[in-house]
Structure formats: structure tokens, C-alpha cells
XYZ file of C-alpha atoms in Angstrom:
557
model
C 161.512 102.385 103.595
C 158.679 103.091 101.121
C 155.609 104.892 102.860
C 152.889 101.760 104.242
C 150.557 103.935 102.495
C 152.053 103.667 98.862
C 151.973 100.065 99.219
C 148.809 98.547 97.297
C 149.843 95.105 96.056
C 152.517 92.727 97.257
C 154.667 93.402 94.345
C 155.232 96.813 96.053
C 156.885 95.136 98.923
C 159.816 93.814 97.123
C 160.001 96.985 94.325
C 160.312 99.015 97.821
C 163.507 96.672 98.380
C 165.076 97.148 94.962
C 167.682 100.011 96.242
C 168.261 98.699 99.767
C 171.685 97.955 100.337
C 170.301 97.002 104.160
C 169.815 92.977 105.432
C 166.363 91.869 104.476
C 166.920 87.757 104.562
C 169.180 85.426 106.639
C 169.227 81.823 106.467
C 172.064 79.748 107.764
C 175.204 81.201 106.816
C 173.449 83.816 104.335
C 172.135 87.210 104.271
C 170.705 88.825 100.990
C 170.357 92.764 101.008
C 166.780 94.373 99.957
C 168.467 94.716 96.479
C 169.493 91.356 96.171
C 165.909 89.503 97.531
C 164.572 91.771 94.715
C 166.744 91.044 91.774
C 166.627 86.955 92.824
C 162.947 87.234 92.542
C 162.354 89.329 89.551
C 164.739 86.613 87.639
C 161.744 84.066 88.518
C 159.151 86.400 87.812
C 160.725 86.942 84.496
C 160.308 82.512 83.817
C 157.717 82.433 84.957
C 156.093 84.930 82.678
C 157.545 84.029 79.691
C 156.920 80.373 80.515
C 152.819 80.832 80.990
C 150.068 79.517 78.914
C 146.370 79.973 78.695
C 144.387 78.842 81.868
C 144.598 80.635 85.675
C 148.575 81.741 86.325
C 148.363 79.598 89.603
C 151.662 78.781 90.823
C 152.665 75.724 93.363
C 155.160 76.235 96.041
C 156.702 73.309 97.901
C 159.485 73.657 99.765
C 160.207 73.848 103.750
C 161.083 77.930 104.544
C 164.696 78.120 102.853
C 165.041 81.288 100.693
C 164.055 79.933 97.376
C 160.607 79.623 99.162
C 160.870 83.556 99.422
C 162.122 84.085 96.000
C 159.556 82.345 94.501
C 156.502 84.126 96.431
C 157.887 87.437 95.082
C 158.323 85.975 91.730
C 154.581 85.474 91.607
C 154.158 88.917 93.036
C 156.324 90.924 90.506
C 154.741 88.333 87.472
C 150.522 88.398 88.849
C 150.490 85.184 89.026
C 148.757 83.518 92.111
C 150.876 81.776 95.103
C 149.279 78.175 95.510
C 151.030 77.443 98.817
C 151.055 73.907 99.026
C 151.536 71.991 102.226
C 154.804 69.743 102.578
C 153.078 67.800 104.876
C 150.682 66.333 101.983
C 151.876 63.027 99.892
C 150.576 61.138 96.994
C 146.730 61.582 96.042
C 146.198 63.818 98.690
C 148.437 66.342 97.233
C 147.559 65.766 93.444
C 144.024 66.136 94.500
C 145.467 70.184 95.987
C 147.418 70.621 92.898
C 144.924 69.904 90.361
C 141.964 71.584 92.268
C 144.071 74.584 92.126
C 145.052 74.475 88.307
C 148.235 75.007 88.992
C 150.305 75.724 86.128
C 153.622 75.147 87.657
C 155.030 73.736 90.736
C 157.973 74.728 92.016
C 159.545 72.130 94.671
C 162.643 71.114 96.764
C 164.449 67.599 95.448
C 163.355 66.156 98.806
C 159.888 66.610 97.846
C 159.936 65.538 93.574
C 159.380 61.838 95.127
C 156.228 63.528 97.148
C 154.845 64.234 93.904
C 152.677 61.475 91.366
C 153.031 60.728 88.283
C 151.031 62.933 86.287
C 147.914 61.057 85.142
C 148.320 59.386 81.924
C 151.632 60.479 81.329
C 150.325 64.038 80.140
C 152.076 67.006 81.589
C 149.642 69.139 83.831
C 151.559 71.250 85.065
C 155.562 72.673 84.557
C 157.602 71.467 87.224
C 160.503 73.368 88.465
C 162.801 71.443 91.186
C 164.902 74.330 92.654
C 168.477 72.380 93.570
C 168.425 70.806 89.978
C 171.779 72.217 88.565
C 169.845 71.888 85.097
C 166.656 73.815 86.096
C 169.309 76.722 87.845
C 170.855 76.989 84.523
C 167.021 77.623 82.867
C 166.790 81.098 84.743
C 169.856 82.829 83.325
C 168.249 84.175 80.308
C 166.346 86.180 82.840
C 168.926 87.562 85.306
C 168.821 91.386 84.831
C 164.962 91.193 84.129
C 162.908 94.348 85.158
C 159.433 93.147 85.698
C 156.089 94.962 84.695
C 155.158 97.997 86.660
C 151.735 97.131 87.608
C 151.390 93.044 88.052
C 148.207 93.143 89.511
C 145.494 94.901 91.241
C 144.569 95.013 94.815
C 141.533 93.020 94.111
C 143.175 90.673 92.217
C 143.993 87.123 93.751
C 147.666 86.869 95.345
C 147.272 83.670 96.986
C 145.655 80.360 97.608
C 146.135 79.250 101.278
C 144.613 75.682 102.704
C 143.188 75.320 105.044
C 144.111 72.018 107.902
C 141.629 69.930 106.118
C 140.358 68.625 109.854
C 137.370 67.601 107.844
C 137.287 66.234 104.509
C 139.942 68.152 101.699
C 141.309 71.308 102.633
C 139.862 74.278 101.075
C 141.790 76.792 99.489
C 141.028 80.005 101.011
C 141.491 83.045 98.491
C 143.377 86.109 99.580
C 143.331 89.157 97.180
C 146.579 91.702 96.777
C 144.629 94.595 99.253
C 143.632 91.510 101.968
C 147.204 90.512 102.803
C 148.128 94.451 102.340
C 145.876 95.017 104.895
C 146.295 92.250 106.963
C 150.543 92.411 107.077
C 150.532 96.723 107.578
C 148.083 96.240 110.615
C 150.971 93.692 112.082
C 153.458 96.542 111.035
C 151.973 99.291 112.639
C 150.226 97.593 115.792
C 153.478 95.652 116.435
C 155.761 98.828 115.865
C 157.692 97.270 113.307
C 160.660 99.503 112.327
C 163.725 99.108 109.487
C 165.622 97.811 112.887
C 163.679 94.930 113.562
C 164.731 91.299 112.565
C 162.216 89.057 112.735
C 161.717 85.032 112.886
C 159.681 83.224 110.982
C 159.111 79.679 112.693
C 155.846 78.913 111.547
C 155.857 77.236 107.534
C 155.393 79.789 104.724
C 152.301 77.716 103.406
C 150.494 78.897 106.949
C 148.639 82.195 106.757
C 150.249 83.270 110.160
C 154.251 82.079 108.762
C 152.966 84.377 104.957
C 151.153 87.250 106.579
C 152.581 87.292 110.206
C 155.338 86.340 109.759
C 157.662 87.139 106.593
C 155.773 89.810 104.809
C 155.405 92.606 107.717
C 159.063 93.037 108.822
C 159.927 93.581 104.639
C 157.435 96.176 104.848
C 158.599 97.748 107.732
C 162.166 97.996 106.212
C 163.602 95.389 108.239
C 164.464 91.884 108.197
C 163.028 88.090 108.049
C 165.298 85.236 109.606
C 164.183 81.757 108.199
C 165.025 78.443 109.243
C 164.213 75.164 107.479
C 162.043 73.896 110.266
C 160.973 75.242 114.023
C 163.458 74.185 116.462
C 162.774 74.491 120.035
C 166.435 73.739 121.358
C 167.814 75.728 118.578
C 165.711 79.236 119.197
C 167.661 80.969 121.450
C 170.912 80.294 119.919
C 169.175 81.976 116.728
C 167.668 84.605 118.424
C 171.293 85.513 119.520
C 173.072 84.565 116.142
C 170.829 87.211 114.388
C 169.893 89.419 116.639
C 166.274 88.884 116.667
C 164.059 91.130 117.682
C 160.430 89.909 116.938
C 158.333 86.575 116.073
C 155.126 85.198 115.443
C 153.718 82.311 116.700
C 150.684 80.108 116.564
C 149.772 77.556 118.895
C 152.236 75.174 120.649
C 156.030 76.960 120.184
C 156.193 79.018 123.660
C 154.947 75.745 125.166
C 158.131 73.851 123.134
C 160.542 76.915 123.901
C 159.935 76.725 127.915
C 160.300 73.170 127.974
C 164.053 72.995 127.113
C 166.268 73.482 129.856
C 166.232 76.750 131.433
C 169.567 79.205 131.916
C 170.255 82.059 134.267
C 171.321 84.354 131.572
C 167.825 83.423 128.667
C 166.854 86.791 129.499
C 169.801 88.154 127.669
C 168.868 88.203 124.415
C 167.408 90.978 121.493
C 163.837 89.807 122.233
C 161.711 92.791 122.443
C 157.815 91.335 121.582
C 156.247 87.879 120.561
C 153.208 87.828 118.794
C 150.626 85.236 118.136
C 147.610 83.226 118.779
C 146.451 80.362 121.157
C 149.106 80.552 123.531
C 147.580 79.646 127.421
C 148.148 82.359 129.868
C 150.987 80.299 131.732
C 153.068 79.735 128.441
C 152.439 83.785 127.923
C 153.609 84.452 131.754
C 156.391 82.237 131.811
C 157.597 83.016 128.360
C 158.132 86.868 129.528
C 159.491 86.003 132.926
C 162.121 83.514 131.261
C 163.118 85.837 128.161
C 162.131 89.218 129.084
C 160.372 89.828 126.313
C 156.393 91.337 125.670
C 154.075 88.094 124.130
C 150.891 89.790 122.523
C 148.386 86.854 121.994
C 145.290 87.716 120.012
C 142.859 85.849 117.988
C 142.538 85.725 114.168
C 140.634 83.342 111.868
C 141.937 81.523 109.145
C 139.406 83.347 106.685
C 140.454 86.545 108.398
C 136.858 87.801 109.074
C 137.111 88.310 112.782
C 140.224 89.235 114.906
C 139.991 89.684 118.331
C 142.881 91.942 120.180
C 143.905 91.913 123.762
C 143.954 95.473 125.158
C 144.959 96.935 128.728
C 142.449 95.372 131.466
C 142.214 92.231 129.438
C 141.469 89.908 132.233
C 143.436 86.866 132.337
C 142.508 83.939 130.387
C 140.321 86.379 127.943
C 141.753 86.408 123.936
C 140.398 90.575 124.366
C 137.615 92.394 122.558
C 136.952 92.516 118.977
C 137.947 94.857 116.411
C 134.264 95.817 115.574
C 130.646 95.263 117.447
C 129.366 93.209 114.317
C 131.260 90.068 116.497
C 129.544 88.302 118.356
C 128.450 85.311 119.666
C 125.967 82.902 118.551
C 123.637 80.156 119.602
C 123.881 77.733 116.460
C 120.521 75.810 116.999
C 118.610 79.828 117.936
C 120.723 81.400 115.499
C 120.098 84.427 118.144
C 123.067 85.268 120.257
C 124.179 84.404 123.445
C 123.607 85.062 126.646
C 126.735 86.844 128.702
C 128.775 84.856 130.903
C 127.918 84.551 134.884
C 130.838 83.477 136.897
C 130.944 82.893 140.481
C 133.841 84.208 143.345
C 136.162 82.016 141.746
C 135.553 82.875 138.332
C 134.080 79.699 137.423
C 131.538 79.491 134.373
C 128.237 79.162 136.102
C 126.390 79.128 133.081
C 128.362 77.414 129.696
C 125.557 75.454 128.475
C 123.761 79.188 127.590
C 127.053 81.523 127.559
C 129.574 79.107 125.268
C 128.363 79.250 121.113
C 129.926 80.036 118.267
C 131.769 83.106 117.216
C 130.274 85.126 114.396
C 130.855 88.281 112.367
C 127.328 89.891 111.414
C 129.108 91.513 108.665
C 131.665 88.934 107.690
C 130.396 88.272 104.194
C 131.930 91.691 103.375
C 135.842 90.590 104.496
C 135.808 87.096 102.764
C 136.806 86.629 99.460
C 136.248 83.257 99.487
C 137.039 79.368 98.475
C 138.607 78.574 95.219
C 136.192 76.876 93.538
C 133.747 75.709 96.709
C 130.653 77.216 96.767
C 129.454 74.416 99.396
C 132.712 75.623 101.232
C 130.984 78.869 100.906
C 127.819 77.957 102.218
C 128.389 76.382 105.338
C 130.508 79.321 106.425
C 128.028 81.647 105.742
C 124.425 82.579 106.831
C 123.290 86.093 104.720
C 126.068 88.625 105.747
C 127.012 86.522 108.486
C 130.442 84.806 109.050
C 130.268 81.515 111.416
C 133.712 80.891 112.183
C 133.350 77.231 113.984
C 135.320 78.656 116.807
C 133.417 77.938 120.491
C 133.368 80.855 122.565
C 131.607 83.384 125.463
C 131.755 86.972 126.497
C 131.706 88.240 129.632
C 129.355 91.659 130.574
C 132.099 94.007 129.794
C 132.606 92.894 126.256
C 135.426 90.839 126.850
C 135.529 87.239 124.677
C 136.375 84.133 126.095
C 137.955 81.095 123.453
C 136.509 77.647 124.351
C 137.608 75.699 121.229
C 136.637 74.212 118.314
C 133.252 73.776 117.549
C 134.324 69.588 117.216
C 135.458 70.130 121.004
C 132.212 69.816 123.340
C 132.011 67.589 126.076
C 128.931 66.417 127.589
C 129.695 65.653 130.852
C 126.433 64.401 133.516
C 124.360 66.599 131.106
C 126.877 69.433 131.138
C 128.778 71.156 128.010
C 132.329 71.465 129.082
C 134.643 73.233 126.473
C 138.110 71.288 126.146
C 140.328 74.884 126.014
C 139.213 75.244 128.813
C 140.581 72.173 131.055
C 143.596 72.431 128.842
C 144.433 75.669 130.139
C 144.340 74.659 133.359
C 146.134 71.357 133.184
C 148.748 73.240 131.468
C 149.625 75.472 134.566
C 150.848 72.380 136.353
C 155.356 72.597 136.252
C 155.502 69.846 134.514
C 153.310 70.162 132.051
C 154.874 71.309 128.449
C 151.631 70.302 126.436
C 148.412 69.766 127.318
C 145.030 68.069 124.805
C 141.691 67.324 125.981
C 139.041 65.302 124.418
C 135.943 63.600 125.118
C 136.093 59.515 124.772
C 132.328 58.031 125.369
C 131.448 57.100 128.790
C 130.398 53.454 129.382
C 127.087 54.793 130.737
C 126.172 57.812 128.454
C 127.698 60.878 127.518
C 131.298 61.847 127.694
C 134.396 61.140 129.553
C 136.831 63.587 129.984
C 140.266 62.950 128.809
C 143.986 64.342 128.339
C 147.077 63.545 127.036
C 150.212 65.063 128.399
C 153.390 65.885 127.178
C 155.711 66.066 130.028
C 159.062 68.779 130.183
C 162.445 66.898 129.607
C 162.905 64.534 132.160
C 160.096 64.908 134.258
C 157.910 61.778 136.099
C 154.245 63.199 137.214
C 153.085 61.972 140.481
C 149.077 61.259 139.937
C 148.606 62.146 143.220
C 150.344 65.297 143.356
C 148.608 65.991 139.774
C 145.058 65.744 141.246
C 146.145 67.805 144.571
C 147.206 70.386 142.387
C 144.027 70.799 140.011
C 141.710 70.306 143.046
C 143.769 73.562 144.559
C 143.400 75.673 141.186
C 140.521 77.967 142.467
C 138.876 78.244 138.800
C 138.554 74.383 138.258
C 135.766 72.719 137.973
C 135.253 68.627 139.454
C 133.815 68.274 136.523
C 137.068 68.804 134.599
C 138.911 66.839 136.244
C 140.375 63.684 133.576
C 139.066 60.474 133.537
C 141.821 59.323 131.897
C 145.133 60.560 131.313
C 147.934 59.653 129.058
C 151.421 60.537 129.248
C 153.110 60.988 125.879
C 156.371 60.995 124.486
C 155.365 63.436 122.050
C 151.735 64.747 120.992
C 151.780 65.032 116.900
C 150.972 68.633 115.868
C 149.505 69.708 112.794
C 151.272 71.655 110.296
C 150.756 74.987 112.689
C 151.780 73.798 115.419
C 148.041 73.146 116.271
C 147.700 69.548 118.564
C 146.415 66.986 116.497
C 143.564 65.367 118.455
C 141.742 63.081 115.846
C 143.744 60.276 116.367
C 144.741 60.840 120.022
C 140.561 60.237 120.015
C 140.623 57.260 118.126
C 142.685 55.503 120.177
C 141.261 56.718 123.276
C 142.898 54.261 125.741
C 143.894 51.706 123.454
C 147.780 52.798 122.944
C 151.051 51.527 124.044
C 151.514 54.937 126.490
C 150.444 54.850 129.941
C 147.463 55.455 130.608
C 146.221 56.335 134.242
C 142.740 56.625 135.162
C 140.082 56.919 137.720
C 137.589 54.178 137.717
C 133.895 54.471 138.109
C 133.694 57.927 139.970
C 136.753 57.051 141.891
C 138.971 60.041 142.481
C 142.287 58.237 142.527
C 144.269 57.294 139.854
C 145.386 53.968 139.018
C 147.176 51.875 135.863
C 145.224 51.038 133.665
C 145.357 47.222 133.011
C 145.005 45.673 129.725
C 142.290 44.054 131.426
C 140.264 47.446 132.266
C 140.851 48.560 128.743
C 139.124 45.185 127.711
C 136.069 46.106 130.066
C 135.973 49.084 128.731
C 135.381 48.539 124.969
C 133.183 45.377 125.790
C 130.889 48.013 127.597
C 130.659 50.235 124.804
C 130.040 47.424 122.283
C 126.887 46.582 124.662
C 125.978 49.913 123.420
C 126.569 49.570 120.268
C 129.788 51.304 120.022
C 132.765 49.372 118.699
C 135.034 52.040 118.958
C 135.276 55.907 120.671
C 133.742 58.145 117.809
C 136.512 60.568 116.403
C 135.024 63.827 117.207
C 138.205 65.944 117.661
C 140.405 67.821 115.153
């Protein structure tokens, strides 16, 4: 394994390879060597560069995680160009609009997704495309088998990659990530994870994510080891991987330990390779659980998209805390002030006393000097930053020892009876019930004023909640609040996550209690739950049309 410290650009990743004789990809049936993951992407660094032209060397990726996906990243590595990663979940207009905001020169894609693609407008060829299981386009990259590719590509300042963000609200913005940022980013994983040639890791989460690129793939080829990909996430299929590979390590973000422990448990899950999971915005049950199931270490911190703050859980964390940051320039800040917060208060049971003060926004006084940027969005730009501050939109608190507290989006306040209520909150909470694999929470308007507090619930395999039972149990959780407890809850088949495995709330809002699920809820101030009728729903949206309101207002992500 090369020395971390000789590794400047991402093109020094896979020259490190060149050599290695050692595993360094599987996928299905396959395994490629360091040697070979090298030579397969310096034949499409080699097209690519002698298939350029004038204009930004921006290349389009779209493909699920299969290896060409890989080859193709280091191909723009070992050529300069710049990694668009484009998100398979994106159709039509919505992904021309991506593709041409990015001046992509080429896009390379999967057959499944040519039909994904427009026409190009006018009949005019905008970009190259490349569709990888063409037998003609194969037969285009022989001329460059054998090809050795320039020394020096790039820079470490130089752009690498272009990485969307979820696009929540209004087009996604393509964050821009220089050679030395995901450097920096991937050998911190490498070093504070431990990573060693021995390691294979999975990959679950899609290479077009920041956490699948920079968490995921890139740290265990810098360590020397190995990446295991698979086409899509499977829950049912994990542990049979982890076993078929021998894998050691994977990153997560959001949802997949909740997915994982709801498939049917086995007295012999704990014997497996596991040694360490490692992610973001798992709950503290899903983290417990997780270990007790699979003996295996989860380490759950938090990172932003942008990467200007991270937050790391250390020993003496206290449960439910994401940890303390990585510098004292993070903080956390009252938006409407723009001074920062007050520390939390909590009382014997380690309630929030005082969220309306304590909860605000997280912020990195020095942020400006981490982020490199949107590709051309200076409004993008603006609204993220204040001077040399960084406003992340993230909702959070800190207790008096330093230690933060996540509390959502900043799309995810509740105003309860003239109370702010954070939604992470109550999920984390409703989440600790056994029968609970997924938990969202959201406001829908209250009849009278304000919010109502509701969740949707994604049940474990087989399972039938008892309402009754479900309020018993919350009422006994010595940290919940009445005030959390749902108005309304629907049970789900299946909550729709974004691309990252991040619930997808904004139309779980707009529908509110107008689905076809079940919906249960308490009436009035009532603290049973009962059906609700077709005819409550009815009463319900007459009463907020007397107010004006046709319709809940979509406030969630």
C-alpha cells in the first residue's frame, strides 16, 4: 500500500493499485485485482482523453454501482476530467436540466438508463454518449487497452467531482469537490476507521451519494484493501454478502440498520466478519440493536453534504447525542438573532426544558474556508453563507458540556400549543418501540392553529401494532414528552426513501390523512386512538378550508 501521505489527487489511488496482484473489487461472481481495476480504468481514461473537445472536461456517470461505475470514476481521475455523478433516480427534463447545467461533455450510462435520457434538443449532439453494455461502444475502447495515462492529471485544487445535492427544494445543486477535499475527506475515514490492506468493505449506499464516493468506495482502495459492490442495497440479501465476501466494514447513511434489523432474526447473525459500521443518522436503538444482533462496533457521526462541519462521537458521548465537533468554530445559531444559542436545560428525565431557546441551526464560523462551492450558483452560494460563516440548515442544541444534539431539518419544526417541537426527536423515540422498523414525523395543520403532530410507521415483517399498547409504551418512555405524542398515525407498507436512504416526507405531508393506509388518530385532545373514518377525514379538510387552507402545506423534505 502506497503511504496516505503520498497520496495528493485521486488519480494516486488507483496508480497505487497498478502492481497489486491483491482483491480490490468484487461484484457478483467477479473479483478484479489492484492491477486489473487500474488497467480497466486507464483504457477509459485513455477515450476519454483523446475523445475531448474545447469546453469544461465534465464527465456524466449513470449507472447503478456495478463495476463499470468504478472504472469510469478512475477514468476521469487518471484523464482530469471532472466526475458529474448523476442521479439514476432523475428522468426526462429533470435530468437534462443536471446534464446541461453541468456541461457535461460525455455521459456514460447503463442500457437500462439510454431510455432515461431525452432527445438532445434540436437534434444537435451536446454531449458524447457512451452506453457501457453496447457490444459496439466495448469495441470503441480497444485502441486504448495498454494505455499509460499522464503522470500528473490534475492538481489537488483542481475540481474532481460534481455531487447533487437531494434537490428537497427546487433543482439540486451541484456541490464542487476539489482533488485535496475528497483526499482529505476519504484518508480521515482510513485512518479514524483503522482501515487496513485486510479490510473488505461494502458499499450499499449509490456511488452518485457523497457518503457511497467518499465513505464508501474510495477509503478501503486507499487503505490497500477491498470494495464489495452490489447493484442496489438489499436488506434480506446483506448478511448472505457479508458472509460470501468476507466483509469486514460498511458505511451507511440513514435508514439501512433500520432495514437490516427488520428481516428475520437468526441465532447464529452474530457469526459473521463484521468488525465496525460506520455512518450517519442512525437512532440510538437501530445502533444498539444492530451491535447486539451482529456483534459488530456502529460509529454514527454527523457530516454535511458540503462537508463544512462534522461532528464525531467520542467516549462519554451520552446517548442520543451525534458527539462534539471537530473544531470550536461550530456552533449553534439563532437564525432570526444571528447570535448563538443558549445551552440546553433538561430536567431528571432528560427532557428538553427549554427547545424554543436551545434548538437553532448548526453553523461553522469558519466554514467559508472548507467550501469550494456550487457549480455555477452563486445564489446557491449565498444562502449558505453569511461572511465566513457556514449555515448548514441542520436543527440542532448543545448541551453544557459541549456535546451537540441533532433535531432535524431546518423544514422540520413543529409548533405545537405555542411550542417548537423538533421531529428527530419524536422519531427517535417512536422508533424504540419492537415493532417499529421505520419511523417519520411531520407536522399536518391543526384545525384550530398551529401544528399537529404526525407519524407514519413502517412496521417489521409481519407485525400488527396494538394502538393501545403503542400509547402505553410512549407514555412509559421516561424522556417523552405529551406533547409528542401523534395525533395521527399511519401505518405503511413501505415509507419511500430518497436516493440515500433518507425518508422522503414531502409527500407523506401532502397527503396528510388523505391516503388509502390506515390511519389512526386521537380526536380533539382525546388520548385514545380510533379509525379514522372517511367521514372524520371529510371534517377535517372542511375545517381547514374555513381557514383558508385547502390542503396541509408541504413543509417537510
Amino acid at each position: 500500500m502506497q503511504a496516505v501521505a503520498t497520496i495528493q489527487i485521486v488519480a494516486d489511488i488507483f496508480r497505487a493499485r497498478r502492481d497489486d496482484g491483491r482483491p480490490a473489487l468484487y461484484f457478483e461472481e467477479r473479483c478484479w485485482s489492484g492491477a486489473e481495476l487500474h488497467a480497466a480504468c486507464a483504457t477509459r481514461a485513455a477515450f476519454l482523453q483523446d475523445n475531448r473537445r474545447d469546453g469544461p472536461f465534465h464527465v456524466g456517470i449513470l449507472m447503478d454501482n456495478v463495476p463499470e461505475h468504478l472504472f469510469w470514476i478512475g477514468a476521469c481521475a487518471l484523464s482530469g476530467a471532472t466526475y458529474v455523478a448523476l442521479n439514476c433516480t432523475r428522468k426526462g427534463a429533470d435530468l437534462a436540466r443536471d446534464i446541461a447545467h453541468t456541461e457535461c461533455q460525455f455521459v456514460i450510462c447503463e442500457e437500462a438508463y439510454r431510455n432515461d435520457l431525452p432527445a438532445q434538443p434540436g437534434g444537435l449532439a451536446t454531449y458524447r454518449l457512451f452506453v457501457t453494455d453496447d457490444p459496439g461502444e466495448s469495441a470503441s475502447l480497444l485502441p486504448y487497452i495498454d494505455h499509460v495515462p499522464p503522470t500528473n492529471p490534475a492538481t489537488p485544487d483542481e475540481r474532481f467531482c460534481l455531487m447533487f445535492t437531494s434537490g428537497t427544494s427546487g433543482a439540486p445543486k451541484a456541490v464542487i469537490y476539489s482533488n485535496q477535499r475528497v483526499i482529505r475527506n476519504s484518508v480521515m475515514l482510513v485512518q479514524g476507521r483503522s482501515l487496513t490492506p485486510q479490510d473488505v468493505t461494502y458499499v450499499p449506499m449509490p456511488l452518485f451519494h457523497s457518503s457511497g464516493l467518499i465513505m464508501g468506495l474510495l477509503p478501503p482502495l486507499i487503505a490497500g484493501g477491498s470494495a464489495v459492490l452490489r447493484r442496489r442495497f438489499s436488506a434480506s440479501g446483506f448478511l448472505a454478502d457479508v458472509r460470501r465476501y468476507g466483509i469486514t466494514t460498511f458505511c451507511y447513511v440513514g435508514k439501512p440498520l433500520a432495514y437490516i434489523l427488520a428481516t428475520d432474526a437468526k441465532d447464529d447473525d452474530h457469526q459473521n466478519s463484521l468488525r465496525l459500521a460506520y455512518g450517519s443518522e442512525a437512532p440510538d436503538t437501530d445502533i444498539a440493536a444492530f451491535t447486539r444482533r451482529f456483534g459488530c462496533e456502529v460509529m454514527d457521526n454527523y457530516g454535511s453534504s458540503e462537508g463544512c462541519i462534522t461532528i464525531l462521537r467520542t467516549p462519554g458521548t451520552p446517548p442520543g447525542s451525534i458527539g462534539t465537533g471537530v473544531s470550536d468554530s461550530i456552533v449553534v445559531m439563532n437564525a432570526e438573532t444571528g447570535g448563538e444559542c443558549p445551552r440546553a436545560v433538561f430536567d431528571e428525565k432528560h427532557i428538553l426544558l427549554n427547545a424554543n431557546d436551545a434548538i437553532g441551526e448548526l453553523v461553522n464560523l469558519d466554514g467559508a474556508a472548507l467550501f469550494e462551492g456550487y457549480w455555477n450558483n452563486p445564489e446557491a452560494d449565498l444562502q449558505r453563507f453569511r461572511g465566513k460563516a457556514y449555515w448548514s440548515g441542520d436543527l440542532a442544541y448543545r448541551d453544557a458540556a459541549g456535546f451537540f444534539y441533532f433535531a432535524g431539518r431546518n423544514s422540520e419544526w413543529l409548533r405545537v400549543d405555542g411550542e417548537n417541537l423538533a421531529c428527530v426527536q419524536i422519531e427517535q423515540a417512536l422508533a424504540r418501540h419492537p415493532l417499529v422498523s421505520v419511523a417519520a414525523v411531520y407536522g399536518v395543520p391543526d384545525p384550530l392553529a398551529g401544528d399537529r403532530v404526525m407519524a407514519t410507521l413502517e412496521l417489521r415483517p409481519g407485525a400488527h401494532l396494538d394502538m393501545e399498547d403503542f400509547r402505553r409504551f410512549l407514555a412509559a418512555q421516561p424522556d417523552f414528552s405529551r406533547k409528542w405524542l401523534p395525533a395521527f398515525v399511519r401505518i405503511s407498507a413501505g415509507i419511500a426513501l430518497t436516493h440515500s436512504n433518507k425518508v422522503l416526507k414531502k409527500p407523506l405531508v401532502a397527503e396528510a390523512w388523505n391516503c388509502t393506509e390506515p390511519v389512526w388518530w386521537r380526536a380533539g385532545r382525546e388520548e385514545s386512538y380510533s379509525v379514522l373514518q372517511a367521514a372524520d377525514a371529510a371534517a377535517l379538510n372542511q375545517a381547514l378550508a374555513a381557514r383558508g387552507q385547502t390542503r396541509p402545506v408541504s413543509r417537510g423534505t
